[in-house]
N, CA and C of each residue as an Amber inpcrd file, in Angstrom:
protein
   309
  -8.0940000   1.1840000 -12.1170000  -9.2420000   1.0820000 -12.9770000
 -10.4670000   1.4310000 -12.1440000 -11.2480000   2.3010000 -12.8580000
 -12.7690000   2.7440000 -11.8360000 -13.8950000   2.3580000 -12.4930000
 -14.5640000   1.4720000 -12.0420000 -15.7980000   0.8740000 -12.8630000
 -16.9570000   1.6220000 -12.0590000 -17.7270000   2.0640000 -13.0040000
 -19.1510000   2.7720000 -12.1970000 -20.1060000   2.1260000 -12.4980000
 -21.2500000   2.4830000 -11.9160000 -22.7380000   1.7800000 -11.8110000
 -23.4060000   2.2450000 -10.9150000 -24.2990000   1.4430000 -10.0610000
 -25.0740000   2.2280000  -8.7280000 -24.2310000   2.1380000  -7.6880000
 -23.0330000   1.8290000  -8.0410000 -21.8110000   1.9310000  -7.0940000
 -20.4250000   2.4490000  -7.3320000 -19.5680000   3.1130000  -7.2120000
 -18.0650000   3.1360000  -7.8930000 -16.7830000   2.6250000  -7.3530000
 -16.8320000   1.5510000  -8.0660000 -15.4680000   0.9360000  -7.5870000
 -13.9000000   1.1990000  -8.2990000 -13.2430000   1.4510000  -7.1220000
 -11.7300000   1.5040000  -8.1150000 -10.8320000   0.3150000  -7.4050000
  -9.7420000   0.1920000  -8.4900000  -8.9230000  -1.3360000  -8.2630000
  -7.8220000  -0.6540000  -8.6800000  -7.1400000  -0.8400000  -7.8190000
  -5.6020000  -0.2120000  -7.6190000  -4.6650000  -1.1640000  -7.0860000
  -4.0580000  -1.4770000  -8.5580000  -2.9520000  -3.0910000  -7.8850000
  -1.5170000  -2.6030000  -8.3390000  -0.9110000  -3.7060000  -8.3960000
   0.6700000  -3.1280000  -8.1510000   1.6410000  -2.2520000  -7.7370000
   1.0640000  -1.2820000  -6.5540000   1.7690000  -0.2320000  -6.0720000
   3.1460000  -0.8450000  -5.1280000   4.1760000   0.0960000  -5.1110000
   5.1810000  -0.1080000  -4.6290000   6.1700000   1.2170000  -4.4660000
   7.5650000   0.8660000  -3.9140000   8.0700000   2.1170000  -2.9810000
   8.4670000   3.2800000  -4.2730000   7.9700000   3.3230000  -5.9550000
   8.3300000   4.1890000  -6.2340000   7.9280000   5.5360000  -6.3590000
   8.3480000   6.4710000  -6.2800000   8.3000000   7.9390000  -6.6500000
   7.4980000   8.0500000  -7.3530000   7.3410000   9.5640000  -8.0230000
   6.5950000  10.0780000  -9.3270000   7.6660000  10.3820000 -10.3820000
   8.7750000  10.3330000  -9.6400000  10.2200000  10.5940000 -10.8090000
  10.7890000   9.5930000 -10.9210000  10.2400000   8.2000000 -10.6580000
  10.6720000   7.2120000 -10.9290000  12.0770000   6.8840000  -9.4960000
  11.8970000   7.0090000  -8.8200000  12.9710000   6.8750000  -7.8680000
  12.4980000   5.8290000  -6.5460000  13.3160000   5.0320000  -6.5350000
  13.0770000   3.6730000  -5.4880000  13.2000000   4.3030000  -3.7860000
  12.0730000   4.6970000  -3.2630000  12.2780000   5.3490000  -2.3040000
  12.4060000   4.2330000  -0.3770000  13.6060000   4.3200000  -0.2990000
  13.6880000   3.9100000   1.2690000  14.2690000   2.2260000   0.6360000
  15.0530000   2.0950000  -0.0850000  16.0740000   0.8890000  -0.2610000
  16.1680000   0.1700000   1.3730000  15.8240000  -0.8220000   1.4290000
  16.3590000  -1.8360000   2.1870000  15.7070000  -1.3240000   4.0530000
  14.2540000  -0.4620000   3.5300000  13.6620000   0.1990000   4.7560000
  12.3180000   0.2250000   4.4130000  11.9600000  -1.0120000   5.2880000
  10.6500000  -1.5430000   5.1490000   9.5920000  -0.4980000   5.8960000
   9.5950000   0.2790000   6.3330000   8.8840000   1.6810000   6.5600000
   8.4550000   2.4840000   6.0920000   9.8370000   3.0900000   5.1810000
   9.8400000   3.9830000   4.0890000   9.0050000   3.5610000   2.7930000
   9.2790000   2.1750000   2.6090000   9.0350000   1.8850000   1.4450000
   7.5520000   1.6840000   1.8030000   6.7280000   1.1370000   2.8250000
   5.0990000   1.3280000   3.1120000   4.8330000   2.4200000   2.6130000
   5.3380000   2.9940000   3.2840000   4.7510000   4.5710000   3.4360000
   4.4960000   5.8600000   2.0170000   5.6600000   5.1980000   1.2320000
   5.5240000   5.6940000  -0.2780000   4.3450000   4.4780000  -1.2670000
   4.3720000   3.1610000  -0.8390000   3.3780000   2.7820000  -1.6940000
   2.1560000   3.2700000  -1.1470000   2.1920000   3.3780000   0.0780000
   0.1460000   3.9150000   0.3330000   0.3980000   5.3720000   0.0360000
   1.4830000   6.0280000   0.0420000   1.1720000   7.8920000  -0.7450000
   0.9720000   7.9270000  -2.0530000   1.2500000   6.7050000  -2.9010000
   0.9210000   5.9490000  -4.2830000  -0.7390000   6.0980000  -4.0190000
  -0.5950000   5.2610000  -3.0940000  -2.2450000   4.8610000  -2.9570000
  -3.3160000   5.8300000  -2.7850000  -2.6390000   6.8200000  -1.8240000
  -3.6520000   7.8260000  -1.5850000  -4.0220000   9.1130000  -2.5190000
  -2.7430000   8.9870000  -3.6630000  -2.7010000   9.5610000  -4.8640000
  -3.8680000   9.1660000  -5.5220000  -4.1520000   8.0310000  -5.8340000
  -5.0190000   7.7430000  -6.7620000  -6.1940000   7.8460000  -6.4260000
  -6.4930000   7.2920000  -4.6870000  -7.7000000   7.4910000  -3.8910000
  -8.1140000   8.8310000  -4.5220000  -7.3250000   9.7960000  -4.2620000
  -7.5530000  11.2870000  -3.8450000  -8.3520000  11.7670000  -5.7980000
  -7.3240000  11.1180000  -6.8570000  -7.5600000  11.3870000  -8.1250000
  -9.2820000  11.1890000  -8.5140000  -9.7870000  10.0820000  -7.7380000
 -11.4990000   9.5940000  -7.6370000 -12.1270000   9.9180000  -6.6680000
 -11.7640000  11.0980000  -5.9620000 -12.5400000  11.5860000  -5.2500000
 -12.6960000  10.7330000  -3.4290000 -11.7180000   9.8540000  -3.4140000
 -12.1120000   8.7870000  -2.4230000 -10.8840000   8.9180000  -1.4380000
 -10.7230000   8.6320000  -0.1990000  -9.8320000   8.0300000   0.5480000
  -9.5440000   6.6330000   1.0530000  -8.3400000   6.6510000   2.4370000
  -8.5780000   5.3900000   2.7070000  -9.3880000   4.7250000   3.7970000
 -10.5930000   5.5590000   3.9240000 -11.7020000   5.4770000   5.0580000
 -12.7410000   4.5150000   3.7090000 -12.4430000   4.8980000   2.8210000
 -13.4630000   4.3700000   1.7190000 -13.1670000   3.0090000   1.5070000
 -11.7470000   2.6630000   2.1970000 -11.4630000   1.2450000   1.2600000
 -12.2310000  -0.1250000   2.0340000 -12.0330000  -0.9720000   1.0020000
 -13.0890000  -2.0240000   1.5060000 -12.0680000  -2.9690000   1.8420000
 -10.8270000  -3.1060000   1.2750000  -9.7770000  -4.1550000   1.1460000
  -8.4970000  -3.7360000   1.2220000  -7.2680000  -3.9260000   1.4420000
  -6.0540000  -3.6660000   1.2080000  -5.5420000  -4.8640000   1.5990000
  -4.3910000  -5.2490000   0.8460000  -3.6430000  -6.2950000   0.7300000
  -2.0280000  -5.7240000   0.7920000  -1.4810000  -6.2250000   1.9150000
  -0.0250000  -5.6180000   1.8480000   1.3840000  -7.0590000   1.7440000
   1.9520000  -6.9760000   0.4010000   2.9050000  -8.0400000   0.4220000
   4.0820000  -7.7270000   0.8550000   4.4670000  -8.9980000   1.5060000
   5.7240000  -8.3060000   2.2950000   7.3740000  -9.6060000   2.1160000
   8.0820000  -9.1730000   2.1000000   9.5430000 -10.1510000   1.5070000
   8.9970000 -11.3950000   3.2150000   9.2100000 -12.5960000   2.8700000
   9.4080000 -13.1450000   3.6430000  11.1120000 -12.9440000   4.5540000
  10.4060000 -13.1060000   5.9180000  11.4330000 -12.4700000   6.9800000
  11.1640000 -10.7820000   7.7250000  10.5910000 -10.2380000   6.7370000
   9.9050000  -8.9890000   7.1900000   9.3250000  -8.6670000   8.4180000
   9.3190000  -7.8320000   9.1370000   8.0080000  -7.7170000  10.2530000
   6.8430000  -6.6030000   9.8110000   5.6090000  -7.5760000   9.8160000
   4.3580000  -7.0350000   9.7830000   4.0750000  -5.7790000  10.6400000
   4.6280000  -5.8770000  11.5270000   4.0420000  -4.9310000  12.5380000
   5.0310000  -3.5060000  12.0180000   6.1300000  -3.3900000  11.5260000
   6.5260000  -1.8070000  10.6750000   5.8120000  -1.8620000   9.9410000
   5.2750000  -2.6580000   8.7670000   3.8000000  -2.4960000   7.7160000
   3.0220000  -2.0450000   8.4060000   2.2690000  -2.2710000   9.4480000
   1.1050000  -1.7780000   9.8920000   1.4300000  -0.7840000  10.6010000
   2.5340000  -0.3780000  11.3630000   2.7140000   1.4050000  11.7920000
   2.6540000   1.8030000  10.6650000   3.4130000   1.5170000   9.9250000
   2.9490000   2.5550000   8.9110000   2.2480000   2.8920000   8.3190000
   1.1240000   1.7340000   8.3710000  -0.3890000   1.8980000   7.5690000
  -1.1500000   2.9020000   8.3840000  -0.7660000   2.6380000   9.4970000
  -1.5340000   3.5980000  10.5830000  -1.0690000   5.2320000  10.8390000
   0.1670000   5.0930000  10.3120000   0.5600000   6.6640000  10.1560000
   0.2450000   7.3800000   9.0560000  -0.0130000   6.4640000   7.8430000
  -0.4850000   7.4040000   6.7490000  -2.3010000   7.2300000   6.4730000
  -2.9280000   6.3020000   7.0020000  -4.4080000   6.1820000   6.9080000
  -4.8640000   6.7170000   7.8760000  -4.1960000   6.8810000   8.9550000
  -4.7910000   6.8310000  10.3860000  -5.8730000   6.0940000  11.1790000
  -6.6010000   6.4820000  11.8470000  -7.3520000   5.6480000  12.7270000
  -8.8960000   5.6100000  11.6150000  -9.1460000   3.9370000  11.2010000
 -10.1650000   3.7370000  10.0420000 -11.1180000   3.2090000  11.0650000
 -12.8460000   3.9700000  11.9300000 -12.6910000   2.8720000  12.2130000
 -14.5730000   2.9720000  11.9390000 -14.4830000   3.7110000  11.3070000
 -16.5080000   3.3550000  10.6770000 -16.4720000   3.3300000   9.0160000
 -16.4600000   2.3010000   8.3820000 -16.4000000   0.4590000   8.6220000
 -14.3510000   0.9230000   8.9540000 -14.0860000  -0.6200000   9.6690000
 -13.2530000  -0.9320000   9.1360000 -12.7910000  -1.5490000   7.9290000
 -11.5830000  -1.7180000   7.2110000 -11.7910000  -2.0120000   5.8600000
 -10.4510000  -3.5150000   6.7110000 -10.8200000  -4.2600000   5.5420000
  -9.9990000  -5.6050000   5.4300000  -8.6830000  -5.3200000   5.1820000
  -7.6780000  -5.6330000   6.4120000  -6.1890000  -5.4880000   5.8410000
  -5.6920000  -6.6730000   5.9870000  -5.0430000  -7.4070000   5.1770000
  -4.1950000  -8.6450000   5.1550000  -2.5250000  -7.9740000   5.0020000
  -1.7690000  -8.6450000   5.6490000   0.0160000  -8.5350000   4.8200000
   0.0650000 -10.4170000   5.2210000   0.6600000  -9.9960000   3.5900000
   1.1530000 -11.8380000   3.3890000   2.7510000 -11.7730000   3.1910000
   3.5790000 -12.9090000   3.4100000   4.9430000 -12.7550000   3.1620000
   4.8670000 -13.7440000   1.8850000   5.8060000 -13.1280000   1.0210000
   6.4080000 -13.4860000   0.4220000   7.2170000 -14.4450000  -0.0330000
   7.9330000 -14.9050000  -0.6880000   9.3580000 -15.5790000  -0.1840000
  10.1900000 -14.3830000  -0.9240000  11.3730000 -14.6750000  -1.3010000
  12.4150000 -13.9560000  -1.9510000  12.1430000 -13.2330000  -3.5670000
  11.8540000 -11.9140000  -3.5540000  11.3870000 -11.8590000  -4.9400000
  12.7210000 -11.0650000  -5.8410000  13.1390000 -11.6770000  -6.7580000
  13.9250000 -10.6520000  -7.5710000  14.3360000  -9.6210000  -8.0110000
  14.4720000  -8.3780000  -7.5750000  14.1940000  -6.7090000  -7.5480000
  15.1420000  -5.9950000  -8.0320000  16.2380000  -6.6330000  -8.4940000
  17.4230000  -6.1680000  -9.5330000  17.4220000  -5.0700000  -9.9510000
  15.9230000  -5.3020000 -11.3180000  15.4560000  -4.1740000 -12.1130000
  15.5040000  -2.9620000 -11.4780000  14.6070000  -2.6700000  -9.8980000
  14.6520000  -1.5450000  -9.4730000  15.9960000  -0.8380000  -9.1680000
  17.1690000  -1.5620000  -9.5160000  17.9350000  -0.4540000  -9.0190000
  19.0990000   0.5100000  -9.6100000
């Protein structure tokens, strides 16, 4: 959603490891699957004219048991080096979420 004014903000929630053809990309590969939700992300960035030098926030959820630190290579391989502002990155764990549907 992009709300304008003397500012333009966009809000981009629920992204995750799928495709554009609907395909669950990098099953049971917490890398892969970063790396397709922020190409999600940078899709939409890119659709408003914006990147991820623009962002103010990112929030990355992660299955409890996970390691943070493959989330964040990989944030760093597809954003690269953010560093005038930096923007706010959190990853929170999870506990066990149900994912059936995706497969």
């Amino acid at each position: 959603m992009t709300v304008s004014g003397r500012a333009k903000t966009i809000y981009i929630g629920g992204q995750n490891a799928i495709n554009s053809k609907g395909e669950l990309i990098g099953n049971d590969d917490l890398e892969l699957q970063t790396k397709q939700a922020l190409h999600n992300i940078k899709t939409i960035l890119a659709a408003e004219n914006a990147s991820f030098a623009d962002l103010v926030k990112l929030n990355i959820y992660l299955v409890n048991g996970s390691d943070p630190l493959i989330g964040y290579k990989a944030l760093q391989e597809m954003a690269g080096s953010l560093d005038n502002p930096s923007p706010c990155y959190s990853f929170r764990n999870l506990h066990r979420v149900h994912l059936a549907f995706l497969k």
